[in-house]
Coordinates of C-alpha atoms and ligand atoms in Angstrom, one line a residue:
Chain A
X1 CA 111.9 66.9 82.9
X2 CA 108.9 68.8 81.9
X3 CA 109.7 71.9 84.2
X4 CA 113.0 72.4 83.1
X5 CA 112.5 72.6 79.4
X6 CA 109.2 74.2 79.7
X7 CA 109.3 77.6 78.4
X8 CA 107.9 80.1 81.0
X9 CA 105.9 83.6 79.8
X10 CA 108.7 86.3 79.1
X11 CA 105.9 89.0 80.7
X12 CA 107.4 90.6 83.9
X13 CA 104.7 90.2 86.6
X14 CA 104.6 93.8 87.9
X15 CA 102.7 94.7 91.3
X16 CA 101.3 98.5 92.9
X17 CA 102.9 99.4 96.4
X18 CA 101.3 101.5 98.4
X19 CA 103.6 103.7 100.5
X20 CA 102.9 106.4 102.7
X21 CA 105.2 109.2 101.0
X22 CA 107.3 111.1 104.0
X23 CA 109.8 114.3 103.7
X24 CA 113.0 112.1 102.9
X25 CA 111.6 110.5 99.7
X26 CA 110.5 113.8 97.9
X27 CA 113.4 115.4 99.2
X28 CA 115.0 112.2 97.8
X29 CA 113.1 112.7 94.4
X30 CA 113.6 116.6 94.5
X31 CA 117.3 115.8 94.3
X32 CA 117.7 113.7 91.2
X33 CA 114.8 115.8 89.4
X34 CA 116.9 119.1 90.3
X35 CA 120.2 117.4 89.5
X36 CA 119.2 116.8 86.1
X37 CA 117.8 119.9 85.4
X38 CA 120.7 121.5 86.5
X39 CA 122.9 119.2 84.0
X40 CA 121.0 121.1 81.5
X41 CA 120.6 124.7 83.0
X42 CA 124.3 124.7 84.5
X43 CA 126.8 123.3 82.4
X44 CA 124.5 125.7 79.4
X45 CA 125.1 128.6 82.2
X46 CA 128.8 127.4 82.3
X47 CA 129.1 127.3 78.5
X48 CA 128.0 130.9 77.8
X49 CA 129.3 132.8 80.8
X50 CA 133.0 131.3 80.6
X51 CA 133.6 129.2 77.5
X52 CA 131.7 131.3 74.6
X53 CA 132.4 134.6 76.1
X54 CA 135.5 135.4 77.9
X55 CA 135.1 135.9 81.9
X56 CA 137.1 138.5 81.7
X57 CA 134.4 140.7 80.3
X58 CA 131.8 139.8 82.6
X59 CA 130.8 143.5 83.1
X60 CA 127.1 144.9 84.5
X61 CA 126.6 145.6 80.8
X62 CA 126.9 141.9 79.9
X63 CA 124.4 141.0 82.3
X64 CA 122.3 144.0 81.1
X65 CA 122.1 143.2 77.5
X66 CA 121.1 139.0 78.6
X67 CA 118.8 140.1 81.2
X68 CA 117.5 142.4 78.8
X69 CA 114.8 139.1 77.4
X70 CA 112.6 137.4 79.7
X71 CA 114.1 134.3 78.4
X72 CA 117.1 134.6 80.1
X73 CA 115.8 136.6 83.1
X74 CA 113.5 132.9 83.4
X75 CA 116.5 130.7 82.8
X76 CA 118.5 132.2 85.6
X77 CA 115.4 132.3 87.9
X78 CA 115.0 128.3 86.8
X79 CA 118.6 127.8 87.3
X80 CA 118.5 129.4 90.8
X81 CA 115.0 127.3 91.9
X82 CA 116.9 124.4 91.2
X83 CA 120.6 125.2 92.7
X84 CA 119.7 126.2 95.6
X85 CA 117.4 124.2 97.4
X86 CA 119.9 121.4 96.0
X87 CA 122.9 122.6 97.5
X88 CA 121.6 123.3 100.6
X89 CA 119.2 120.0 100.9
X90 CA 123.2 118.3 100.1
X91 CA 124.2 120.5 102.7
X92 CA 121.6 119.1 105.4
X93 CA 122.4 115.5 104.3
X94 CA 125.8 115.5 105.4
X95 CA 125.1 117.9 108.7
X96 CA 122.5 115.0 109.3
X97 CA 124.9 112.2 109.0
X98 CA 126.5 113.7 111.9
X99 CA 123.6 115.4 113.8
X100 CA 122.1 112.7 115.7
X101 CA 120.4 115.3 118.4
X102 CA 116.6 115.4 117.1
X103 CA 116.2 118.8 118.4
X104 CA 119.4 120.1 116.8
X105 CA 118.7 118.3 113.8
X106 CA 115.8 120.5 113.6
X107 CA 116.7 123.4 113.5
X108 CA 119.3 123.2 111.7
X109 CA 116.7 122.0 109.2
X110 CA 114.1 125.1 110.1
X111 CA 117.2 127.5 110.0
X112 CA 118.3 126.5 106.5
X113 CA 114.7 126.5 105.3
X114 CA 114.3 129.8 105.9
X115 CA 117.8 130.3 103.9
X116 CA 116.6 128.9 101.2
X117 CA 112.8 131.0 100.8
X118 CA 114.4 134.3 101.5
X119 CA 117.5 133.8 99.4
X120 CA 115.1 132.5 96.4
X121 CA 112.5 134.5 96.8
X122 CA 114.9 137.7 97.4
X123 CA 116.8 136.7 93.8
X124 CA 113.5 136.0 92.2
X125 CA 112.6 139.9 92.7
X126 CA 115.9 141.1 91.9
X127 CA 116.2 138.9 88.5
X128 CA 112.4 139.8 87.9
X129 CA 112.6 143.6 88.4
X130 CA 116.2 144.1 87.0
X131 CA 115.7 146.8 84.6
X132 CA 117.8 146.7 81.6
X133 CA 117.1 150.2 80.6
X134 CA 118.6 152.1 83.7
X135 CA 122.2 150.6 83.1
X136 CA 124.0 153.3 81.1
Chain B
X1 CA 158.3 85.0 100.5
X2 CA 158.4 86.2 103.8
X3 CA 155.2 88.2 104.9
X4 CA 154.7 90.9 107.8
X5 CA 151.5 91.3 109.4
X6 CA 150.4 94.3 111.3
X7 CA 147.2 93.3 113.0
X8 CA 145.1 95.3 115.2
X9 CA 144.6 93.4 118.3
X10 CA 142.1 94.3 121.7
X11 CA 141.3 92.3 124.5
X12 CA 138.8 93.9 126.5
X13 CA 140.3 92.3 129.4
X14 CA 143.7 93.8 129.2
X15 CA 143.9 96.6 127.0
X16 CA 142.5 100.5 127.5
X17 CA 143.2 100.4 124.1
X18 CA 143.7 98.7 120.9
X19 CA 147.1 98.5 119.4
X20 CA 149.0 97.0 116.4
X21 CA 150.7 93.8 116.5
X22 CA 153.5 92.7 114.3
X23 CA 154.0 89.0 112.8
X24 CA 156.3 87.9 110.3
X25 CA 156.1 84.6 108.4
X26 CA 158.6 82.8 106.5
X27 CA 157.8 80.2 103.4
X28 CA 154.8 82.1 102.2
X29 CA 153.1 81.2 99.0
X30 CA 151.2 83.4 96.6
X31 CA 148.5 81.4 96.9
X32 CA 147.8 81.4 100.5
X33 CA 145.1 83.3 101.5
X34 CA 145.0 85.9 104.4
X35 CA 143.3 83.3 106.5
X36 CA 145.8 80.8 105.9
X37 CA 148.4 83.4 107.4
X38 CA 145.8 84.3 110.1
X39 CA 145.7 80.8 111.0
X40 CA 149.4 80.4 111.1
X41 CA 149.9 83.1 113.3
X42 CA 147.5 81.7 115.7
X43 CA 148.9 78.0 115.6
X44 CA 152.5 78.9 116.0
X45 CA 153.3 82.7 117.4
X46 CA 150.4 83.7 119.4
X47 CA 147.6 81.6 120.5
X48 CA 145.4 84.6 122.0
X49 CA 144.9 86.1 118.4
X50 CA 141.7 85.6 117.8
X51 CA 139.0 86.2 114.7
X52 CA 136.0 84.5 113.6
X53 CA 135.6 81.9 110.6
X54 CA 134.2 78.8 109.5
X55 CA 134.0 77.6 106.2
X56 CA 137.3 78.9 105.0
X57 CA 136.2 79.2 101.2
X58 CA 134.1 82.1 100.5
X59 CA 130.6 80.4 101.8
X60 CA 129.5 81.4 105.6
X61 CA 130.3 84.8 105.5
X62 CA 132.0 84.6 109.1
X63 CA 135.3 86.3 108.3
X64 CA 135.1 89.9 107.0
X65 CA 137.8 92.2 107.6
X66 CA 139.2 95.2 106.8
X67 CA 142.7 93.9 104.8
X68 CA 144.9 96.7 103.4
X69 CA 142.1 99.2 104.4
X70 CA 139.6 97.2 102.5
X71 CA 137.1 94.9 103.3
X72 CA 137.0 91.5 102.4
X73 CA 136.9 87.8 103.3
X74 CA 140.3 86.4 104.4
X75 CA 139.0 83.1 102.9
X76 CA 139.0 84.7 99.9
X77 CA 141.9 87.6 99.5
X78 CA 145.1 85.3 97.8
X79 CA 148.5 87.2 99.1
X80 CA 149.0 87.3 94.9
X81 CA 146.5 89.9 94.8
X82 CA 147.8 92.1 97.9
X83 CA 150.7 93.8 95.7
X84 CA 153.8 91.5 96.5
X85 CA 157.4 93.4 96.5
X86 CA 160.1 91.3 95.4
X87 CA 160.3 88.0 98.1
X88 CA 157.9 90.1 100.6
X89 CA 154.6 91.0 101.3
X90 CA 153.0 93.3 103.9
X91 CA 150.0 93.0 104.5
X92 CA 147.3 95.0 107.3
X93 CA 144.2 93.5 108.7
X94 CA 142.1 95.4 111.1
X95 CA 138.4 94.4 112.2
X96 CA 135.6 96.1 110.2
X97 CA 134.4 99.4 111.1
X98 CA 131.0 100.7 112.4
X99 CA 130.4 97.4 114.6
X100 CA 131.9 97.2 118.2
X101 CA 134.9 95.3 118.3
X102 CA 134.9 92.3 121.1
X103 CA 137.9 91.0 120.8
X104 CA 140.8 91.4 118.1
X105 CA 139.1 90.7 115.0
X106 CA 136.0 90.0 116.1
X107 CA 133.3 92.5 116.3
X108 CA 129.6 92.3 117.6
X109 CA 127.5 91.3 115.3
X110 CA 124.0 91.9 116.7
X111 CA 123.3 95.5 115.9
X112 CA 123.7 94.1 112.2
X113 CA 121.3 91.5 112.9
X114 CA 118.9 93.8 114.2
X115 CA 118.9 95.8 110.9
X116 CA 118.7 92.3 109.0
X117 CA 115.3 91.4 110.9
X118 CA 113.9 94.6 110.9
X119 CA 113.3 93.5 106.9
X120 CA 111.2 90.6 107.7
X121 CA 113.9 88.7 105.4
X122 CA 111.5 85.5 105.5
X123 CA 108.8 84.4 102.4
X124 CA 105.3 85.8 103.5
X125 CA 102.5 84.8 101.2
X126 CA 98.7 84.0 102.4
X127 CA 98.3 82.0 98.9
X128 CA 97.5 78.3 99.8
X129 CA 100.6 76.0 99.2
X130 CA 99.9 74.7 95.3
X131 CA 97.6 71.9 94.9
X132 CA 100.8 69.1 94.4
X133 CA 102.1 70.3 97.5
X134 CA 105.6 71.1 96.1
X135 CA 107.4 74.2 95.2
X136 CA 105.4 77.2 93.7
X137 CA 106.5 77.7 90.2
X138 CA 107.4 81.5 88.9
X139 CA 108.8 82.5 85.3
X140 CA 112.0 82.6 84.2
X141 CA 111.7 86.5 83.8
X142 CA 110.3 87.0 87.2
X143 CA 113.1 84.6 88.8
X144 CA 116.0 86.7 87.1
X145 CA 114.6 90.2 89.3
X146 CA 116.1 89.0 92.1
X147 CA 118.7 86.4 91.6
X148 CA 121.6 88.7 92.0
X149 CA 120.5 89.2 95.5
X150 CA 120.0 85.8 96.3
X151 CA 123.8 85.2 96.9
X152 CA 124.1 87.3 100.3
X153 CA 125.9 85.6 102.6
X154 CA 125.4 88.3 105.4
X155 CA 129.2 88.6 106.0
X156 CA 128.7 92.7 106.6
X157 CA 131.4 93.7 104.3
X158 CA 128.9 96.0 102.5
X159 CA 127.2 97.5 105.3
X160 CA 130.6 98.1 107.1
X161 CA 132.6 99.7 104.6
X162 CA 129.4 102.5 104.3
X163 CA 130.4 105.7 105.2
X164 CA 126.6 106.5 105.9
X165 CA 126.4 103.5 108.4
X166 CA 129.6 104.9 109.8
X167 CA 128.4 108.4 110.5
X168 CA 125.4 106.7 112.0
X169 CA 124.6 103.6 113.0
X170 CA 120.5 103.6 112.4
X171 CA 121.1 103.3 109.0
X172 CA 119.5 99.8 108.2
X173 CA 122.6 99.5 105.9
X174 CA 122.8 98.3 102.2
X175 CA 123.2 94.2 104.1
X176 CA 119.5 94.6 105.2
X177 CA 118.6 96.4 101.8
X178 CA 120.3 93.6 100.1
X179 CA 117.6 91.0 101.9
X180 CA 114.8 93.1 101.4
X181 CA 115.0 93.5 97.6
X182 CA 115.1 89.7 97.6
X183 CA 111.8 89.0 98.9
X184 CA 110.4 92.7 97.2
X185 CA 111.3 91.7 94.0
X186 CA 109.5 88.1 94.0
X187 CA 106.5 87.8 92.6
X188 CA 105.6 85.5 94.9
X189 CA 105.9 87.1 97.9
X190 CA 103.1 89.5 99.2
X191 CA 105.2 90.9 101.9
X192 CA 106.9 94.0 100.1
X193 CA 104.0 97.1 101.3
X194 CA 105.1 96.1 105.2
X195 CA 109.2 95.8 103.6
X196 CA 109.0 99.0 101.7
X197 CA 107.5 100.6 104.4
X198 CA 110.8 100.1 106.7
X199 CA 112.8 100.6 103.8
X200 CA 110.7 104.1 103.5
X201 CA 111.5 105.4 106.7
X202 CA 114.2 108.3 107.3
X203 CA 117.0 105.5 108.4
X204 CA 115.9 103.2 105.0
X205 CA 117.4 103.8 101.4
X206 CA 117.0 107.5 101.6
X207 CA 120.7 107.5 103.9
X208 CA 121.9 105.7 101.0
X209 CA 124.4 108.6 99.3
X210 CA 125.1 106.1 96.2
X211 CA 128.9 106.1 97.6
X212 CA 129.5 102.4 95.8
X213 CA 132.0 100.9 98.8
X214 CA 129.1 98.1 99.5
X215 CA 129.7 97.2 95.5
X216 CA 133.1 97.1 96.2
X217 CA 133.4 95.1 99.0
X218 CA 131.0 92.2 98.1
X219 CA 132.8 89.1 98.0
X220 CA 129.7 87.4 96.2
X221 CA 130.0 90.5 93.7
X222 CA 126.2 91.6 94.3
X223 CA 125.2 94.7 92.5
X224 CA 124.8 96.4 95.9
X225 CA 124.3 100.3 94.5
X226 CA 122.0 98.9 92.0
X227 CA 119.7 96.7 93.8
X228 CA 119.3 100.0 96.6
X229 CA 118.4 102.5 93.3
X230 CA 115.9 99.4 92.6
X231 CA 114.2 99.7 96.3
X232 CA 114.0 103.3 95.9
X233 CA 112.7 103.1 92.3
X234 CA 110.2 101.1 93.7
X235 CA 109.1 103.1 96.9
X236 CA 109.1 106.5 94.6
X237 CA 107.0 104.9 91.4
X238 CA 104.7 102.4 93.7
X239 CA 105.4 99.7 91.6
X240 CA 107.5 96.6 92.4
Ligands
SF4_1 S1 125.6 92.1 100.1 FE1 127.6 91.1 99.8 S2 128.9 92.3 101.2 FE2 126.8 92.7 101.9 S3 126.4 91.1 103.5 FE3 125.7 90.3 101.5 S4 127.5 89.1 100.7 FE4 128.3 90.4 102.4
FES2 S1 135.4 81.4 106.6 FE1 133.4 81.2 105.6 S2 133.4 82.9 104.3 FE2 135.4 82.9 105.0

């Protein structure tokens, strides 16, 4: 009964894969990474927008005074890098469940692509050059 | 207790389309299961009802259904745990979804099948078979990886109850996942670059939307979710 009593090494074997990466997986990976960031970035956005200060006095000055420090002017831009690309990646999942037409599938994906640069990149310049000082 | 049956029935034969039948049993026991009822039906009302099964305790994996709008194995669903009502008991069986029904409760199986081979679900090793020509010996730790996914017994409850593999059918489906990580996750198995590669591809783990139905519906109780986030774990870190 030698085998069975035996005690065996408690080291998991563990073994390299080699796999070609493709679009899906980093999209994939882009997801979670995002996703968590955003657990961070959005419920803290969340927090001080609506639970710390009142959302009734969400005024231009509000905004003025936070955007006011490059640290918040970089949080929101952080917060948008992340949200967006993830909402509309979540978007093309579920159009792609149902869009079995390559060439559709396509450009849907091309179309909401470009969405996403122009919209971050657009908000990016807005957040970036907001100027604190010109709000009366 | 007496027990109604609404069973969605289709003979290709016949029928344009398929429709609901209606059964009702006397002298039912809360221990019967829904195959026992199935079979009653057959024997004594309706001869033409037809379904697949084999074993009738839980071990072939021939006789998944949708029952109450879940999936399960007739063999194995007791009429106890289908929410008895006083002396009565409804109870709904339909084919599962996603697969194309043949007749009644059968469906076609093969387009499953095809997603099953496409994971070369067989040992591949180039190692010599061990000098005393008997099994070849692994650790305890390295035996426990993949024992959850050892029980499969390909019954397609999992793969037919995901809303992915609904939405489209060239989703290899968490079944064929299932297989793979079996043979992935053995250390001594040399097959998993050629496995992971499938799994890799746009219709592989990434269609996965961690939705949980194929955890649900296992009647072997696999960790189905869990052994897909370990197949993508794997592809994204390169190590198995
Ligand atoms: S993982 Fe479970 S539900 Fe899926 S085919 Fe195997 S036994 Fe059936
Ligand atoms: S008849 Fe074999 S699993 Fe139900």
């Amino acid at each position: 009964m030698a085998a069975i009593t035996e005690k065996t090494s408690d080291r998991m074997t563990v073994r390299r894969v080699q796999i070609e990466g493709n679009r899906e997986r980093y999209a994939w990976l882009f997801m979670r990474l995002s996703g968590v960031a955003m657990l961070v970035l959005a419920v803290g956005h969340m927090v001080i927008q609506h639970v710390l200060n009142s959302s009734t006095n969400l005024t231009l000055q509000f905004v003025a005074v936070q955007w006011s420090s490059w640290g918040w002017k970089a949080y929101d831009i952080f917060l948008l890098w992340m949200a967006i690309p993830h909402g509309i990646r979540g978007l093309f999942n579920i159009l792609s469940d149902y869009v079995h037409n390559p060439g559709l599938k396509r450009t849907i994906g091309i179309l909401l692509t470009l969405f996403v640069v122009a919209t971050v990149i657009w908000a990016t310049i807005a957040i970036s050059l907001f100027d604190s000082a010109m709000i009366p | 207790m007496q027990a109604t049956l609404r069973i969605r029935r289709f003979n290709p034969e016949t029928d344009k389309k398929p429709w609901w039948g209606e059964y009702t049993l006397e002298n039912v026991h809360r221990t019967d299961t829904v195959l026992d009822l199935l079979h009653r039906i057959k024997w004594e009302q309706d001869g033409t009802l037809t379904l697949r099964r084999s074993c009738a305790h839980g071990v072939c994996g021939s006789d998944a259904m949708r029952i109450n709008g879940a999936n399960a194995l007739a063999c194995k669903t007791l009429v106890s745990r289908l929410g008895v009502k006083g002396n009565e008991i409804k109870i709904q069986v339909e084919p599962i979804l996603g697969l194309p029904v043949e007749k009644d409760l059968i469906v076609d199986m093969e387009p499953f099948f095809d997603h099953y081979r496409a994971v070369l679900p067989y040992f591949i090793t180039d190692q010599p078979v061990p000098a005393d020509g008997r099994e070849r010996l692994q650790s305890q730790v390295d035996r426990e990886r993949f024992d959850d996914t050892t029980k499969c017994i390909l019954c397609a409850a999992c793969t037919s109850s995901c809303p992915s593999f609904w939405a489209d059918d060239r989703y290899i489906g968490p079944a064929a996942i299932v297989q793979a990580h079996r043979f992935v996750f053995d250390s001594r198995d040399e097959g998993m670059n050629e496995r992971l590669d499938v799994l890799a591809d746009t219709f592989g783990v990434w269609k996965c939307r961690t939705i949980f139905n194929c955890t649900n519906a296992c009647p072997r109780d696999i960790q189905v979710t869990e052994a897909i986030a370990e197949v993508k774990q794997a592809i994204t870190s390169g190590k198995v």
